């Protein structure tokens, strides 16, 4: 075991982020931590890395274990060069031995000027430098918070291969579902202050989580069924005179007070858009260059109302530039962009809006629109915020108190509140949790206008895109029909193949199998009612025999032991009765 965390609790203001949770990491474990934004994933990673103390509980680490940590927002020295930042906390001897490896990693991640000052780097470049600093560390444990953000497809593939060959323990937060599918062997879900552990990659986790939810629902149905029977018994006017009656009433009250299984709140997105005329956006021969380098050259396209376009390419190739020109926020050097008079663009940019961290969350959204009309009706700003998982207590706090993912979700809501009919999305999946991503994907599929999205999230592009634009970086914008996997397969077959293999699509739901009783279940179903009746009769005989024992304590003790066995057998039979009857209902429904 490399690390153990026991009975951890963390309270952040009014939020209980962790509540008496345990976590263990062994050599070879590769753990993906997932959960809704704001639940405390980054806080949990900081506690494991030792940069933050829990309110209660303890962390035990082998004193010889080395930890490499990549935080969500790394603190860096703006005056240091790229290489100095990578080796900032290492002795000179270590830098001499590992400088070649660090340069190789930096080059792989698109950073070739090793003497550039950190203060001049973009946010994405800074995160990549911090990632190299964590990977070059001779660590036994790697703790990585969103390592795939700001990486293009080739970089993500390289990082996947690097982490798969890493022999130590890995704990990471990522919302890249293909990455989770191909790298991790454990999933830890953080929900309502509790940790749920699954020994699985992403697709297996989906199956196991669905099974857990079904078991919880079945248990709740059973509880409600028993409560109905017991409630009827009490309503008939029973009196708590006998020990049997008192125990039965006690069991009823315990069942009544038992909490129902909790489920996570989910973002609710209703289609919000305004009327779009026939003319949308037309690009005619647009070109753009920076410092003498042409990134878009003579590109023309007439945007259709039904377009679902994914824009891919290396970092710095010009993807965001193309999106900014389509939005009318950046003028081309030549050519022109015509935007229809009914077009209302919703531009979700990579940088996001410059938010006033002191402004209240509610005031920020209310300034955009006090209400919006959707296919489900008219919703006020307050109601829309609740649908986006900003309850009343979060609406009144300053924006600065939100987590990074919550701010990103707030920014997404601000774009949709303006009722756009054309969506331009630049890296919309960064910092959004998996559940919100799934709902966003469903929302976008129902959106009535055209969508163009720059994204390195392969799963997202496979689900949404019907056309791929590849911005090549030399002025060309090549068009492919299909989603990301189709594009990757075509590129692999071409003269300039990319490294990405076509990932195996993640099956969110296993295929439905035809349900039927086994031979043993069929026989059991035929006799189980009589079996239960026989057990109930034996229990009643036992209880009558106990009443007739008098002072024969040996006989009484023997009967009580038999009663315990009979009650346990009845409980087991009752559970089987519920299971077999539910299965019979499903079989009957399937045959109709």
Coordinates of C-alpha atoms in Angstrom, one line a residue:
X1 CA 0.0 0.0 0.0
X2 CA 1.3 3.4 -1.0
X3 CA -1.2 5.6 0.8
X4 CA -4.2 5.3 3.0
X5 CA -6.7 7.9 4.0
X6 CA -9.1 7.1 6.9
X7 CA -12.2 8.9 8.3
X8 CA -11.6 12.1 6.3
X9 CA -14.0 14.9 6.8
X10 CA -13.9 18.4 5.2
X11 CA -16.4 21.2 5.7
X12 CA -16.2 24.1 3.3
X13 CA -18.5 26.9 4.6
X14 CA -22.0 25.4 4.5
X15 CA -20.9 22.5 2.3
X16 CA -19.9 19.1 3.7
X17 CA -17.4 18.1 1.0
X18 CA -16.1 14.9 2.6
X19 CA -17.9 13.0 5.4
X20 CA -16.0 10.2 7.2
X21 CA -14.6 8.7 4.0
X22 CA -11.8 6.1 3.5
X23 CA -9.4 5.7 0.5
X24 CA -6.6 3.3 -0.2
X25 CA -4.0 3.3 -3.0
X26 CA -1.9 0.3 -3.9
X27 CA 1.0 0.1 -6.3
X28 CA -0.4 -0.3 -9.8
X29 CA -3.7 1.3 -9.0
X30 CA -4.8 3.9 -11.5
X31 CA -7.8 5.7 -10.0
X32 CA -10.1 8.1 -11.8
X33 CA -12.0 10.4 -9.4
X34 CA -15.3 11.7 -10.8
X35 CA -18.2 13.7 -9.5
X36 CA -20.4 16.7 -10.1
X37 CA -18.5 20.1 -10.1
X38 CA -18.3 21.6 -6.7
X39 CA -18.5 18.3 -4.8
X40 CA -14.8 18.6 -3.6
X41 CA -12.7 16.5 -6.1
X42 CA -9.9 19.0 -6.2
X43 CA -10.0 19.4 -2.5
X44 CA -9.8 15.6 -2.1
X45 CA -6.7 15.5 -4.3
X46 CA -5.0 18.3 -2.4
X47 CA -5.5 16.4 0.8
X48 CA -4.0 13.3 -0.6
X49 CA -1.0 15.3 -2.0
X50 CA -0.5 16.9 1.5
X51 CA -1.0 20.5 0.4
X52 CA -4.2 20.8 2.4
X53 CA -5.3 19.5 5.8
X54 CA -8.6 17.7 6.4
X55 CA -10.8 18.8 9.3
X56 CA -10.7 15.3 10.6
X57 CA -9.2 11.9 9.8
X58 CA -5.6 11.0 8.9
X59 CA -3.4 10.3 5.9
X60 CA -0.8 7.6 6.2
X61 CA 2.0 7.5 3.6
X62 CA 5.1 5.4 3.5
X63 CA 7.9 7.8 4.4
X64 CA 9.9 6.7 1.4
X65 CA 7.0 7.4 -1.0
X66 CA 7.5 10.3 -3.4
X67 CA 4.5 12.2 -4.7
X68 CA 4.2 14.2 -8.0
X69 CA 1.2 16.6 -7.9
X70 CA -0.5 18.6 -10.7
X71 CA -3.0 21.0 -9.2
X72 CA -6.0 22.4 -11.2
X73 CA -4.5 25.9 -11.1
X74 CA -0.7 25.6 -10.6
X75 CA 1.1 28.4 -8.8
X76 CA 4.1 29.4 -10.9
X77 CA 7.0 31.8 -11.0
X78 CA 6.3 34.3 -13.8
X79 CA 9.9 35.4 -13.9
X80 CA 11.3 31.8 -14.3
X81 CA 12.0 30.3 -17.7
X82 CA 10.1 27.2 -18.8
X83 CA 13.0 24.9 -17.9
X84 CA 13.6 26.7 -14.6
X85 CA 9.9 26.2 -13.7
X86 CA 10.1 22.5 -14.5
X87 CA 13.1 22.0 -12.2
X88 CA 12.1 24.7 -9.7
X89 CA 12.0 22.5 -6.6
X90 CA 14.8 20.1 -7.6
X91 CA 18.6 20.2 -7.0
X92 CA 20.9 21.1 -9.8
X93 CA 22.2 17.6 -10.1
X94 CA 18.7 16.3 -10.8
X95 CA 18.2 18.9 -13.6
X96 CA 21.5 17.8 -15.3
X97 CA 20.4 14.2 -15.3
X98 CA 16.8 14.8 -16.4
X99 CA 17.0 17.9 -18.6
X100 CA 16.9 15.9 -21.9
X101 CA 13.8 14.0 -20.8
X102 CA 12.1 17.2 -19.7
X103 CA 12.8 18.9 -23.1
X104 CA 11.5 15.8 -24.9
X105 CA 8.2 16.0 -22.8
X106 CA 7.8 19.7 -23.4
X107 CA 8.3 19.2 -27.1
X108 CA 5.8 16.5 -27.2
X109 CA 3.3 18.9 -25.5
X110 CA 4.0 21.6 -28.0
X111 CA 6.4 23.8 -26.1
X112 CA 9.8 24.3 -27.8
X113 CA 11.1 27.6 -26.5
X114 CA 12.6 26.4 -23.2
X115 CA 13.9 29.9 -22.3
X116 CA 10.5 31.6 -22.6
X117 CA 9.4 33.3 -19.5
X118 CA 6.5 31.6 -17.7
X119 CA 4.7 35.0 -17.3
X120 CA 4.3 35.2 -21.1
X121 CA 2.7 31.8 -21.5
X122 CA -1.0 31.2 -22.1
X123 CA -3.1 29.4 -19.5
X124 CA -2.9 26.2 -21.5
X125 CA 0.9 26.4 -21.9
X126 CA 1.3 27.0 -18.2
X127 CA -0.7 23.9 -17.4
X128 CA 1.4 21.8 -19.7
X129 CA 4.6 23.1 -18.2
X130 CA 3.2 22.1 -14.7
X131 CA 2.3 18.7 -16.1
X132 CA 5.9 18.1 -17.2
X133 CA 7.1 19.2 -13.8
X134 CA 4.9 16.5 -12.2
X135 CA 5.8 13.8 -14.7
X136 CA 9.6 14.3 -14.6
X137 CA 9.4 13.9 -10.8
X138 CA 10.7 10.4 -9.8
X139 CA 7.3 9.7 -8.1
X140 CA 5.8 6.6 -6.6
X141 CA 2.4 8.3 -6.6
X142 CA 1.1 10.7 -9.3
X143 CA -1.9 12.9 -8.3
X144 CA -3.1 14.8 -11.4
X145 CA -6.0 17.3 -11.5
X146 CA -7.4 17.7 -15.1
X147 CA -4.2 16.6 -16.9
X148 CA -5.9 16.5 -20.3
X149 CA -7.2 20.1 -20.3
X150 CA -5.5 22.1 -23.1
X151 CA -4.0 19.0 -24.8
X152 CA -4.8 18.3 -28.4
X153 CA -5.6 14.7 -29.6
X154 CA -2.0 13.7 -30.2
X155 CA -0.9 15.0 -26.8
X156 CA -3.7 13.1 -25.1
X157 CA -2.6 9.9 -26.9
X158 CA 1.0 10.4 -25.8
X159 CA -0.1 11.1 -22.2
X160 CA -2.3 8.0 -22.3
X161 CA 0.6 5.8 -23.3
X162 CA 2.9 7.4 -20.7
X163 CA 0.5 6.9 -17.8
X164 CA -0.4 3.3 -18.9
X165 CA 3.3 2.4 -18.6
X166 CA 3.6 4.2 -15.2
X167 CA 4.3 1.5 -12.5
X168 CA 3.4 3.5 -9.4
X169 CA 0.0 4.6 -8.1
X170 CA -2.1 7.2 -10.0
X171 CA -5.0 9.3 -8.8
X172 CA -6.5 11.8 -11.2
X173 CA -9.5 13.9 -11.8
X174 CA -10.5 14.0 -15.5
X175 CA -13.7 14.3 -17.5
X176 CA -12.2 12.8 -20.6
X177 CA -14.3 9.6 -20.9
X178 CA -12.0 7.9 -23.5
X179 CA -9.1 8.7 -21.2
X180 CA -10.9 7.1 -18.3
X181 CA -11.8 4.1 -20.4
X182 CA -8.2 3.4 -21.5
X183 CA -6.0 4.4 -18.6
X184 CA -7.7 3.7 -15.2
X185 CA -8.5 0.5 -13.5
X186 CA -10.5 2.0 -10.6
X187 CA -13.2 4.6 -10.5
X188 CA -13.9 6.6 -7.3
X189 CA -17.1 8.6 -7.4
X190 CA -17.5 11.5 -5.0
X191 CA -21.2 12.2 -4.2
X192 CA -22.8 14.0 -1.3
X193 CA -19.6 13.8 0.8
X194 CA -19.2 10.0 0.3
X195 CA -16.8 8.0 -1.8
X196 CA -18.1 5.1 -3.9
X197 CA -15.4 2.7 -5.2
X198 CA -15.6 0.6 -8.4
X199 CA -12.8 -1.7 -9.6
X200 CA -13.4 -0.8 -13.2
X201 CA -12.7 1.4 -16.1
X202 CA -15.3 3.9 -17.3
X203 CA -17.6 1.6 -19.3
X204 CA -17.6 -1.1 -16.6
X205 CA -18.2 1.6 -14.0
X206 CA -21.4 2.7 -15.9
X207 CA -22.6 -0.9 -15.7
X208 CA -21.8 -1.3 -12.0
X209 CA -23.3 2.1 -11.1
X210 CA -26.5 1.2 -12.9
X211 CA -26.6 -2.1 -11.0
X212 CA -26.1 -0.3 -7.7
X213 CA -28.9 2.1 -8.5
X214 CA -31.2 -0.8 -9.5
X215 CA -30.4 -2.6 -6.2
X216 CA -31.1 0.6 -4.2
X217 CA -34.4 1.1 -6.1
X218 CA -35.4 -2.6 -5.5
X219 CA -34.5 -2.3 -1.8
X220 CA -36.6 0.9 -1.6
X221 CA -39.6 -0.8 -3.3
X222 CA -39.3 -3.7 -0.9
X223 CA -39.2 -1.2 2.1
X224 CA -42.3 0.6 0.8
X225 CA -44.1 -2.7 0.2
X226 CA -43.4 -3.9 3.8
X227 CA -44.4 -0.5 5.1
X228 CA -47.8 -0.7 3.4
X229 CA -48.5 -4.1 5.0
X230 CA -47.3 -3.0 8.5
X231 CA -49.2 0.3 8.2
X232 CA -52.4 -1.6 7.5
X233 CA -51.7 -3.8 10.5
X234 CA -51.2 -0.8 12.7
X235 CA -54.3 1.0 11.3
X236 CA -56.4 -2.1 12.2
X237 CA -56.0 -1.0 15.8
X238 CA -53.3 -3.3 17.1
X239 CA -52.3 -2.7 20.7
X240 CA -48.7 -2.9 21.9
X241 CA -49.5 -5.4 24.7
X242 CA -47.3 -8.3 23.7
X243 CA -43.6 -8.5 23.2
X244 CA -44.3 -9.5 19.6
X245 CA -46.4 -6.5 19.0
X246 CA -43.8 -4.1 20.5
X247 CA -41.1 -5.6 18.3
X248 CA -43.2 -5.4 15.2
X249 CA -44.0 -1.7 15.9
X250 CA -40.3 -1.1 16.5
X251 CA -39.4 -2.7 13.2
X252 CA -42.1 -0.6 11.5
X253 CA -40.8 2.6 13.0
X254 CA -37.2 1.7 12.0
X255 CA -38.3 1.1 8.4
X256 CA -40.3 4.3 8.4
X257 CA -37.3 6.4 9.6
X258 CA -34.9 4.7 7.1
X259 CA -33.6 7.2 4.6
X260 CA -34.5 6.6 0.9
X261 CA -31.6 6.2 -1.5
X262 CA -30.2 9.6 -2.5
X263 CA -29.6 10.5 -6.1
X264 CA -27.4 13.3 -7.4
X265 CA -29.2 16.4 -8.8
X266 CA -28.6 16.8 -12.5
X267 CA -28.5 19.9 -14.7
X268 CA -31.8 20.3 -16.5
X269 CA -31.4 22.0 -19.9
X270 CA -34.5 23.0 -21.9
X271 CA -34.0 24.1 -25.5
X272 CA -33.5 27.9 -25.5
X273 CA -33.3 29.6 -28.8
X274 CA -34.9 32.4 -30.9
X275 CA -36.2 32.3 -34.4
X276 CA -33.6 31.8 -37.2
X277 CA -34.2 33.0 -40.7
X278 CA -33.0 31.3 -43.9
X279 CA -29.6 33.1 -44.0
X280 CA -27.2 32.2 -41.3
X281 CA -23.5 32.9 -41.7
X282 CA -21.5 32.9 -44.9
X283 CA -17.7 33.0 -45.2
X284 CA -16.3 34.0 -48.5
X285 CA -12.6 33.6 -49.2
X286 CA -11.5 34.6 -45.6
X287 CA -7.8 34.6 -44.7
X288 CA -5.9 35.5 -41.5
X289 CA -2.3 35.7 -40.6
X290 CA -0.3 36.5 -37.5
X291 CA 3.3 37.7 -37.5
X292 CA 3.6 36.8 -41.2
X293 CA 2.2 33.2 -40.6
X294 CA -1.0 32.4 -42.4
X295 CA -3.3 30.2 -40.3
X296 CA -6.5 30.5 -42.4
X297 CA -6.2 31.0 -46.2
X298 CA -9.0 31.5 -48.7
X299 CA -11.7 29.6 -46.7
X300 CA -15.3 29.7 -47.8
X301 CA -18.3 28.0 -46.2
X302 CA -22.1 28.6 -46.0
X303 CA -23.3 27.5 -42.6
X304 CA -26.5 25.4 -42.8
X305 CA -29.2 25.4 -40.1
X306 CA -28.7 21.7 -39.5
X307 CA -24.9 21.8 -39.2
X308 CA -23.1 19.9 -36.4
X309 CA -19.4 20.7 -37.0
X310 CA -16.4 19.7 -34.9
X311 CA -13.3 21.7 -35.4
X312 CA -10.0 19.9 -34.7
X313 CA -6.3 20.5 -35.1
X314 CA -3.1 21.0 -33.2
X315 CA -2.8 23.6 -30.5
X316 CA -2.0 26.9 -32.1
X317 CA -3.2 25.8 -35.6
X318 CA -5.9 28.5 -35.7
X319 CA -9.1 26.8 -34.5
X320 CA -10.1 29.6 -32.1
X321 CA -9.2 32.1 -34.7
X322 CA -11.6 30.5 -37.2
X323 CA -14.3 30.5 -34.5
X324 CA -13.7 34.2 -33.7
X325 CA -14.0 35.2 -37.4
X326 CA -17.3 33.3 -37.7
X327 CA -18.5 35.1 -34.6
X328 CA -17.6 38.5 -36.2
X329 CA -15.3 39.2 -33.2
X330 CA -12.2 39.1 -35.4
X331 CA -11.9 40.7 -38.9
X332 CA -10.2 38.6 -41.6
X333 CA -7.3 40.1 -43.5
X334 CA -9.1 39.4 -46.7
X335 CA -12.5 38.0 -47.7
X336 CA -15.7 38.7 -45.8
X337 CA -18.1 37.2 -43.3
X338 CA -21.8 37.9 -43.7
X339 CA -24.1 37.3 -40.7
X340 CA -27.9 37.0 -41.3
X341 CA -30.1 39.6 -39.6
X342 CA -31.9 37.0 -37.5
X343 CA -28.7 35.3 -36.3
X344 CA -28.2 35.5 -32.6
X345 CA -24.8 34.0 -31.7
X346 CA -24.0 32.3 -28.5
X347 CA -20.2 32.2 -28.2
X348 CA -18.8 30.0 -25.4
X349 CA -15.2 30.9 -25.6
X350 CA -12.2 29.0 -24.2
X351 CA -11.1 32.0 -22.1
X352 CA -14.7 32.6 -20.8
X353 CA -16.0 36.0 -19.8
X354 CA -14.1 38.2 -17.5
X355 CA -16.2 37.6 -14.4
X356 CA -16.4 40.0 -11.5
X357 CA -15.5 37.7 -8.6
X358 CA -17.3 40.1 -6.1
X359 CA -20.6 40.0 -8.0
X360 CA -23.4 37.8 -6.7
X361 CA -24.1 34.7 -8.8
X362 CA -27.8 35.7 -9.1
X363 CA -27.0 39.3 -10.2
X364 CA -24.7 38.1 -13.0
X365 CA -27.4 35.9 -14.6
X366 CA -30.3 38.3 -13.9
X367 CA -28.4 41.1 -15.8
X368 CA -28.4 38.9 -18.9
X369 CA -32.2 38.0 -18.8
X370 CA -34.8 38.0 -16.1
X371 CA -36.6 35.1 -17.8
X372 CA -36.3 32.9 -20.8
X373 CA -38.9 31.0 -22.9
X374 CA -38.3 27.4 -23.6
X375 CA -40.2 24.4 -25.1
X376 CA -41.1 23.5 -21.5
X377 CA -42.5 26.9 -20.6
X378 CA -41.2 30.3 -19.3
X379 CA -38.5 30.2 -16.6
X380 CA -37.3 33.0 -14.4
X381 CA -33.5 33.6 -13.9
X382 CA -33.8 32.0 -10.4
X383 CA -35.5 28.9 -11.8
X384 CA -33.0 28.5 -14.6
X385 CA -30.2 28.8 -12.0
X386 CA -31.8 26.0 -10.0
X387 CA -32.0 23.8 -13.1
X388 CA -28.2 24.4 -13.5
X389 CA -27.5 23.2 -9.9
X390 CA -27.3 26.7 -8.4
X391 CA -29.7 26.4 -5.4
X392 CA -30.8 29.5 -3.4
X393 CA -27.8 29.4 -1.1
X394 CA -25.3 29.4 -4.0
X395 CA -27.2 32.2 -5.9
X396 CA -26.5 34.7 -3.1
X397 CA -22.7 34.0 -2.9
X398 CA -20.0 36.0 -4.8
X399 CA -18.8 34.3 -8.0
X400 CA -15.3 34.1 -6.4
X401 CA -16.5 31.5 -3.9
X402 CA -17.5 29.0 -6.7
X403 CA -15.2 26.2 -7.8
X404 CA -13.6 26.3 -11.3
X405 CA -16.1 23.8 -12.7
X406 CA -19.1 25.8 -11.2
X407 CA -17.8 29.0 -12.8
X408 CA -17.6 27.2 -16.1
X409 CA -21.2 25.9 -15.7
X410 CA -22.3 29.5 -14.7
X411 CA -20.7 30.8 -17.9
X412 CA -22.4 28.2 -20.0
X413 CA -25.8 29.2 -18.4
X414 CA -25.0 32.9 -19.2
X415 CA -24.5 32.0 -22.9
X416 CA -27.8 30.0 -23.1
X417 CA -29.8 32.7 -21.2
X418 CA -29.3 35.0 -24.1
X419 CA -31.5 32.7 -26.3
X420 CA -29.0 32.2 -29.1
X421 CA -29.9 30.4 -32.4
X422 CA -26.3 29.7 -33.5
X423 CA -23.9 28.1 -31.0
X424 CA -20.1 28.6 -31.3
X425 CA -18.4 26.5 -28.6
X426 CA -14.7 26.7 -27.9
X427 CA -13.6 23.8 -25.6
X428 CA -17.0 23.5 -23.9
X429 CA -16.0 20.3 -22.1
X430 CA -13.1 21.8 -20.1
X431 CA -13.8 21.7 -16.3
X432 CA -17.4 20.4 -16.8
X433 CA -18.2 17.2 -14.9
X434 CA -19.2 14.0 -16.8
X435 CA -22.9 14.2 -15.8
X436 CA -23.2 17.8 -17.0
X437 CA -21.4 16.8 -20.2
X438 CA -23.8 14.0 -20.9
X439 CA -26.8 16.4 -20.4
X440 CA -25.1 19.1 -22.5
X441 CA -24.6 16.6 -25.3
X442 CA -28.3 15.7 -25.2
X443 CA -29.3 19.4 -25.1
X444 CA -27.0 20.1 -28.1
X445 CA -28.6 17.2 -30.1
X446 CA -32.0 18.8 -29.6
X447 CA -30.8 22.4 -30.4
X448 CA -32.6 23.6 -33.5
X449 CA -29.8 25.8 -35.0
X450 CA -26.3 25.1 -36.2
X451 CA -23.5 24.3 -33.9
X452 CA -19.7 24.7 -34.4
X453 CA -17.5 23.4 -31.6
X454 CA -13.7 23.4 -31.1
X455 CA -12.9 20.4 -28.9
X456 CA -10.3 17.9 -28.0
X457 CA -12.8 15.7 -26.2
X458 CA -13.0 12.7 -28.5
X459 CA -16.1 11.2 -26.9
X460 CA -17.9 14.6 -27.2
X461 CA -17.1 14.9 -30.9
X462 CA -18.1 11.3 -31.6
X463 CA -21.5 11.9 -30.0
X464 CA -22.2 15.4 -31.5
X465 CA -20.3 16.0 -34.7
X466 CA -21.5 15.1 -38.2
X467 CA -18.8 17.0 -40.0
X468 CA -15.2 17.6 -39.0
X469 CA -13.1 20.7 -40.0
X470 CA -9.4 20.1 -39.5
X471 CA -7.4 23.3 -39.2
X472 CA -4.0 22.3 -40.4
X473 CA -2.0 25.3 -39.3
X474 CA -0.6 26.1 -42.8
X475 CA -3.8 27.9 -44.0
X476 CA -5.7 24.8 -45.0
X477 CA -9.1 23.9 -43.5
X478 CA -9.9 20.3 -44.6
X479 CA -13.5 19.0 -44.4
X480 CA -14.5 15.4 -43.5
X481 CA -17.9 13.8 -43.3
X482 CA -18.5 12.0 -40.0
X483 CA -17.5 12.2 -36.4
X484 CA -14.1 12.2 -34.7
X485 CA -13.6 8.4 -35.0
X486 CA -14.5 8.6 -38.7
X487 CA -12.0 11.4 -39.2
X488 CA -9.2 9.6 -37.2
X489 CA -9.7 6.4 -39.3
X490 CA -9.5 8.4 -42.6
X491 CA -6.4 10.2 -41.4
X492 CA -4.8 6.9 -40.4
X493 CA -5.4 5.6 -43.9
X494 CA -4.0 8.7 -45.6
X495 CA -0.4 9.6 -46.3
X496 CA -0.1 11.7 -43.2
X497 CA -1.6 9.4 -40.5
X498 CA -2.3 10.7 -37.0
X499 CA -1.4 8.7 -33.9
X500 CA -4.8 8.3 -32.6
X501 CA -6.3 4.8 -32.8
X502 CA -10.0 4.6 -33.2
X503 CA -11.2 4.2 -29.6
X504 CA -13.6 1.5 -28.8
X505 CA -16.9 3.3 -28.3
X506 CA -18.0 3.4 -24.7
X507 CA -21.3 1.7 -24.3
X508 CA -23.3 3.7 -21.7
X509 CA -25.8 0.9 -21.4
X510 CA -25.3 -2.7 -21.9
X511 CA -27.6 -4.4 -24.5
X512 CA -30.8 -5.6 -23.2
X513 CA -30.9 -9.4 -23.0
X514 CA -34.1 -11.4 -23.4
X515 CA -35.3 -12.1 -19.9
X516 CA -36.5 -15.5 -18.8
X517 CA -36.7 -17.8 -15.8
X518 CA -34.0 -20.4 -15.4
X519 CA -35.3 -24.0 -14.8
X520 CA -34.4 -23.6 -11.1
X521 CA -36.1 -20.2 -10.8
X522 CA -39.2 -21.4 -12.5
X523 CA -39.6 -24.3 -10.0
X524 CA -38.8 -21.9 -7.1
X525 CA -41.4 -19.4 -8.3
X526 CA -44.1 -22.1 -8.4
X527 CA -43.5 -23.0 -4.7
X528 CA -42.3 -19.9 -3.1
X529 CA -45.7 -18.7 -1.8
X530 CA -46.3 -22.0 -0.1
X531 CA -42.7 -21.9 1.3
X532 CA -43.3 -18.5 2.9
X533 CA -46.6 -19.6 4.3
X534 CA -45.0 -22.7 5.9
X535 CA -42.2 -20.6 7.4
X536 CA -44.8 -18.1 8.9
X537 CA -46.8 -21.1 10.3
X538 CA -43.6 -22.5 11.9
X539 CA -42.8 -19.1 13.4
X540 CA -46.3 -18.8 14.9
X541 CA -46.0 -22.4 16.3
X542 CA -42.6 -21.5 17.8
X543 CA -43.9 -18.4 19.5
X544 CA -46.8 -20.3 20.9
X545 CA -44.4 -23.0 22.2
X546 CA -42.3 -20.3 23.9
X547 CA -45.4 -19.0 25.7
X548 CA -46.1 -22.5 27.0
X549 CA -42.5 -23.1 28.3
X550 CA -43.1 -21.6 31.7
X551 CA -39.8 -21.7 33.6
X552 CA -38.1 -24.3 31.4
X553 CA -35.3 -21.9 30.4
X554 CA -33.3 -24.6 28.5
X555 CA -36.3 -25.3 26.3
X556 CA -37.0 -21.6 25.9
X557 CA -33.4 -20.9 24.8
X558 CA -33.6 -23.7 22.2
X559 CA -36.9 -22.3 20.8
X560 CA -35.5 -18.8 20.6
X561 CA -32.5 -20.0 18.6
X562 CA -34.8 -21.9 16.3
X563 CA -37.0 -18.7 16.0
X564 CA -33.9 -16.7 14.9
X565 CA -33.1 -19.2 12.2
X566 CA -36.8 -19.3 11.0
X567 CA -37.0 -15.5 10.8
X568 CA -33.7 -15.3 8.9
X569 CA -35.0 -17.9 6.5
X570 CA -38.3 -16.0 6.1
X571 CA -36.3 -12.8 5.4
X572 CA -34.3 -14.5 2.7
X573 CA -37.4 -16.1 1.2
X574 CA -39.2 -12.7 1.1
X575 CA -36.3 -11.1 -0.7
X576 CA -36.4 -14.0 -3.3
X577 CA -40.2 -13.5 -3.6
X578 CA -39.6 -9.8 -4.4
X579 CA -36.9 -10.6 -6.9
X580 CA -38.8 -13.4 -8.7
X581 CA -42.0 -11.4 -8.9
X582 CA -40.2 -8.3 -10.3
X583 CA -38.5 -10.6 -12.9
X584 CA -41.9 -12.2 -13.8
X585 CA -43.3 -8.7 -14.4
X586 CA -40.4 -7.8 -16.6
X587 CA -40.7 -11.0 -18.6
X588 CA -44.5 -10.4 -19.1
X589 CA -43.9 -6.8 -20.2
X590 CA -41.2 -8.0 -22.6
X591 CA -43.5 -10.5 -24.2
X592 CA -46.3 -7.9 -24.9

